[in-house]
PDB file of C-alpha atoms in Angstrom:
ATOM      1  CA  UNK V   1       5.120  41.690   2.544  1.00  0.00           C
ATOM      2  CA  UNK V   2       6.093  38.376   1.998  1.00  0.00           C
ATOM      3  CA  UNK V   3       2.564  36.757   1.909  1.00  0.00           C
ATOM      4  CA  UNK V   4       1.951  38.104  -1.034  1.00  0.00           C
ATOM      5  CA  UNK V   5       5.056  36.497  -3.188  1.00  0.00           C
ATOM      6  CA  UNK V   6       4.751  33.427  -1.702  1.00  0.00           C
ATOM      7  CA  UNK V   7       3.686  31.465  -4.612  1.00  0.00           C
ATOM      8  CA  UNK V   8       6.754  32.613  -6.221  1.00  0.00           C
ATOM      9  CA  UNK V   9       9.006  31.943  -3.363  1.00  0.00           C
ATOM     10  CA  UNK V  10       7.524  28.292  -3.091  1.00  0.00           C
ATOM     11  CA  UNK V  11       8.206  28.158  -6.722  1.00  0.00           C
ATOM     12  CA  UNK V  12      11.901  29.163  -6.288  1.00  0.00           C
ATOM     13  CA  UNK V  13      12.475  26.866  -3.267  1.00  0.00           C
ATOM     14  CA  UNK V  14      11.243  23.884  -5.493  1.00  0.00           C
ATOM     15  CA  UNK V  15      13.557  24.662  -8.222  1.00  0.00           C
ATOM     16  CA  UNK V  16      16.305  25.162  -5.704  1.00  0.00           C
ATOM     17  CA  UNK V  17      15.748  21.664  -4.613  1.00  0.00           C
ATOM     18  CA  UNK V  18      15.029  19.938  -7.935  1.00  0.00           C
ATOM     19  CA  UNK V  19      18.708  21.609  -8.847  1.00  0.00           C
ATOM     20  CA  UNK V  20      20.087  19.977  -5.742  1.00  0.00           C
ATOM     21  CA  UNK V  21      18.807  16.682  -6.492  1.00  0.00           C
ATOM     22  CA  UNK V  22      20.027  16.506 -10.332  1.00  0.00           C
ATOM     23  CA  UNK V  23      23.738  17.650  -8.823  1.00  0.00           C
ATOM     24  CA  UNK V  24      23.735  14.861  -6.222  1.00  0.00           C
ATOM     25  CA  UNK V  25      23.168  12.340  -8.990  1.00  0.00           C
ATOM     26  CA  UNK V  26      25.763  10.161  -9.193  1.00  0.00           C
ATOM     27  CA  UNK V  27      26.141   6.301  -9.060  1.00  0.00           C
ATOM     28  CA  UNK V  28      24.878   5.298  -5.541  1.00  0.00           C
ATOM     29  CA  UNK V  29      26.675   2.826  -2.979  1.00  0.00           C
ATOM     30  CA  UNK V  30      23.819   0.422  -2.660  1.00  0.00           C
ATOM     31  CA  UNK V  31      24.508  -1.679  -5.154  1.00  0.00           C
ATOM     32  CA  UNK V  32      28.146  -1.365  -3.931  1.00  0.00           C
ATOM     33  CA  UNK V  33      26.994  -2.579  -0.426  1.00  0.00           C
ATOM     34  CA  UNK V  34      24.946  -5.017  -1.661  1.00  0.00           C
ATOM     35  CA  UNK V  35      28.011  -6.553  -4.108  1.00  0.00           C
ATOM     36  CA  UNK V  36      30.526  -6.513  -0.624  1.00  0.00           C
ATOM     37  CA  UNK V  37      27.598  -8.015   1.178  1.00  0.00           C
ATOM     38  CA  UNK V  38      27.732 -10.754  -1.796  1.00  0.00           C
ATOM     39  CA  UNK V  39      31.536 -11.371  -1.208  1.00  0.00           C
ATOM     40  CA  UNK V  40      31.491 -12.053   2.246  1.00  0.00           C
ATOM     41  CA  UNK V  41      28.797 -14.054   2.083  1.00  0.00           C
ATOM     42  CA  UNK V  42      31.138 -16.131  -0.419  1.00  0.00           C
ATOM     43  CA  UNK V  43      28.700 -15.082  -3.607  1.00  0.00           C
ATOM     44  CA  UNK V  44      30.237 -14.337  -6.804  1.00  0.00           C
ATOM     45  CA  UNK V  45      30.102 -10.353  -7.551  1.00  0.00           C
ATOM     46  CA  UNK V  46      29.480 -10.661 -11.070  1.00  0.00           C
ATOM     47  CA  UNK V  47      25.942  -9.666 -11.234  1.00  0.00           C
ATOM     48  CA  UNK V  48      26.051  -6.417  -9.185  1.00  0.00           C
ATOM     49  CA  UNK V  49      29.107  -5.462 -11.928  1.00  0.00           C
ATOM     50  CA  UNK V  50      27.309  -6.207 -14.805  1.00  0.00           C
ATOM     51  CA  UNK V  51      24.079  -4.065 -14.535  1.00  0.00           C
ATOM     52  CA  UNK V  52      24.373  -0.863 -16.815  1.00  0.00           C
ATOM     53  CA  UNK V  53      24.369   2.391 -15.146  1.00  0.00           C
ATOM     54  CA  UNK V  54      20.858   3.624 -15.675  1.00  0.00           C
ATOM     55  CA  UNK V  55      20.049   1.067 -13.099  1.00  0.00           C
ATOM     56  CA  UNK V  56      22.339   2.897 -10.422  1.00  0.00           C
ATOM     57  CA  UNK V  57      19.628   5.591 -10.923  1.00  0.00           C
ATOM     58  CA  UNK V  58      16.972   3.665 -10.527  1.00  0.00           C
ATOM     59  CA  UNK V  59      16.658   4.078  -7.171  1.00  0.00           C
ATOM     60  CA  UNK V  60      17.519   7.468  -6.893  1.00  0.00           C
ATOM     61  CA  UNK V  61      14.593   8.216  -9.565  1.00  0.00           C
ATOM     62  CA  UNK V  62      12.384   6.123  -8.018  1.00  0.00           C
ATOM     63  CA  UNK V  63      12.868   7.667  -4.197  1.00  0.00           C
ATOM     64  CA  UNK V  64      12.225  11.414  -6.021  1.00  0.00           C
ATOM     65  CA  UNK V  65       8.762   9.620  -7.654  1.00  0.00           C
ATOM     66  CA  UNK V  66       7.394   8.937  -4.502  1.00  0.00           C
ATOM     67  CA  UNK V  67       8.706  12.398  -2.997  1.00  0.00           C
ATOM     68  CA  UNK V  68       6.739  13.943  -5.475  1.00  0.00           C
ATOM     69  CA  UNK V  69       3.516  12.202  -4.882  1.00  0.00           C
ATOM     70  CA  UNK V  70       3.728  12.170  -1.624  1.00  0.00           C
ATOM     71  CA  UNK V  71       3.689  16.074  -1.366  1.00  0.00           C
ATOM     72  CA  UNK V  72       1.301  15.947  -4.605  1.00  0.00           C
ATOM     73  CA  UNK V  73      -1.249  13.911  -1.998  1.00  0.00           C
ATOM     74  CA  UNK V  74      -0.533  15.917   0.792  1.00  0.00           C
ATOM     75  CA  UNK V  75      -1.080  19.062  -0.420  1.00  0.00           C
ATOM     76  CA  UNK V  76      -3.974  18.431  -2.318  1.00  0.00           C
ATOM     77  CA  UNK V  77      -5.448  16.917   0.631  1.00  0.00           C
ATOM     78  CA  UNK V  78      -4.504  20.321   2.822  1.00  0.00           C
ATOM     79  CA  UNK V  79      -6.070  22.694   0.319  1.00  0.00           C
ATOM     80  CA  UNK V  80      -9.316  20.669  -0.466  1.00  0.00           C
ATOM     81  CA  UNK V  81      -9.160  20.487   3.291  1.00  0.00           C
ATOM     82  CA  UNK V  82      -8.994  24.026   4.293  1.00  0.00           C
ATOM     83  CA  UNK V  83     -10.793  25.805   0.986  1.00  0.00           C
ATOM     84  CA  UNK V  84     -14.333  23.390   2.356  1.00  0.00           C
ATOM     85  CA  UNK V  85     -13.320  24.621   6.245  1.00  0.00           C
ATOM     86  CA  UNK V  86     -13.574  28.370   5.015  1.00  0.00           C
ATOM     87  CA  UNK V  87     -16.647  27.592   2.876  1.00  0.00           C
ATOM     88  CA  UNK V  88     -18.515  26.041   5.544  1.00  0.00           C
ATOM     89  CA  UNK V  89     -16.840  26.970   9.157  1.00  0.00           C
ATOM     90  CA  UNK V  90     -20.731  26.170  10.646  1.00  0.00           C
ATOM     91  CA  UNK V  91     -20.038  22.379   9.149  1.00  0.00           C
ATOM     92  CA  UNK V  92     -16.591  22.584  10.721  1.00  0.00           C
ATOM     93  CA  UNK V  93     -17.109  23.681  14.127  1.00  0.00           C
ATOM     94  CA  UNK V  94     -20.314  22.208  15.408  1.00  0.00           C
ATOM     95  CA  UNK V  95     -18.972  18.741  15.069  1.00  0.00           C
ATOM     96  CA  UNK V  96     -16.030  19.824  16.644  1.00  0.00           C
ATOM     97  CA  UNK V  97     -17.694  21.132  19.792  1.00  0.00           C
ATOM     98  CA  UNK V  98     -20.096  18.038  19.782  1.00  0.00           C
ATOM     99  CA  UNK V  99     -16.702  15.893  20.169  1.00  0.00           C
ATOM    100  CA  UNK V 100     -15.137  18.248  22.554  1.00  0.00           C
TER     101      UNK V 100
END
């Protein structure tokens, strides 16, 4: 029964990805496309080459932030959601079939 591990299954699929995402880090071509963008327009490439390389991961870091507290909000929305629906269904449907 799979319902009953699937804490532990979440778990592992989480880890799986958090795995995935440290291997795919690597220096990304945005600022690579942003410094040909800066030659054609007939700007000077010198200050896309000179930023260190923590700043490559910047944006890599800061997409995986707003992953997290995206599903941080989301969830925690869901199960404050459905733990009051169970609590009180009488609260939950007689609105419901006022509406409908």
């Amino acid at each position: 029964d799979w319902l009953k591990h699937s804490t532990f299954i979440a778990f592992c699929l989480y880890m799986l990805g958090f795995m995935a995402f440290v291997l795919s880090l690597k220096p990304i071509k945005l600022l690579d496309t942003l410094g040909s963008k800066l030659k054609r327009r007939g700007g000077n490439n010198q200050t896309v080459q000179k930023q260190p390389k923590q700043k490559f991961f910047r944006y890599q870091f800061n997409q995986f932030g707003w992953l997290h507290m995206g599903l941080l909000a989301f969830s925690v929305m869901s199960s404050f959601f459905f733990s009051t629906m169970l609590e009180g269904m009488i609260w939950f449907t007689v609105p419901i079939s006022c509406v409908v």
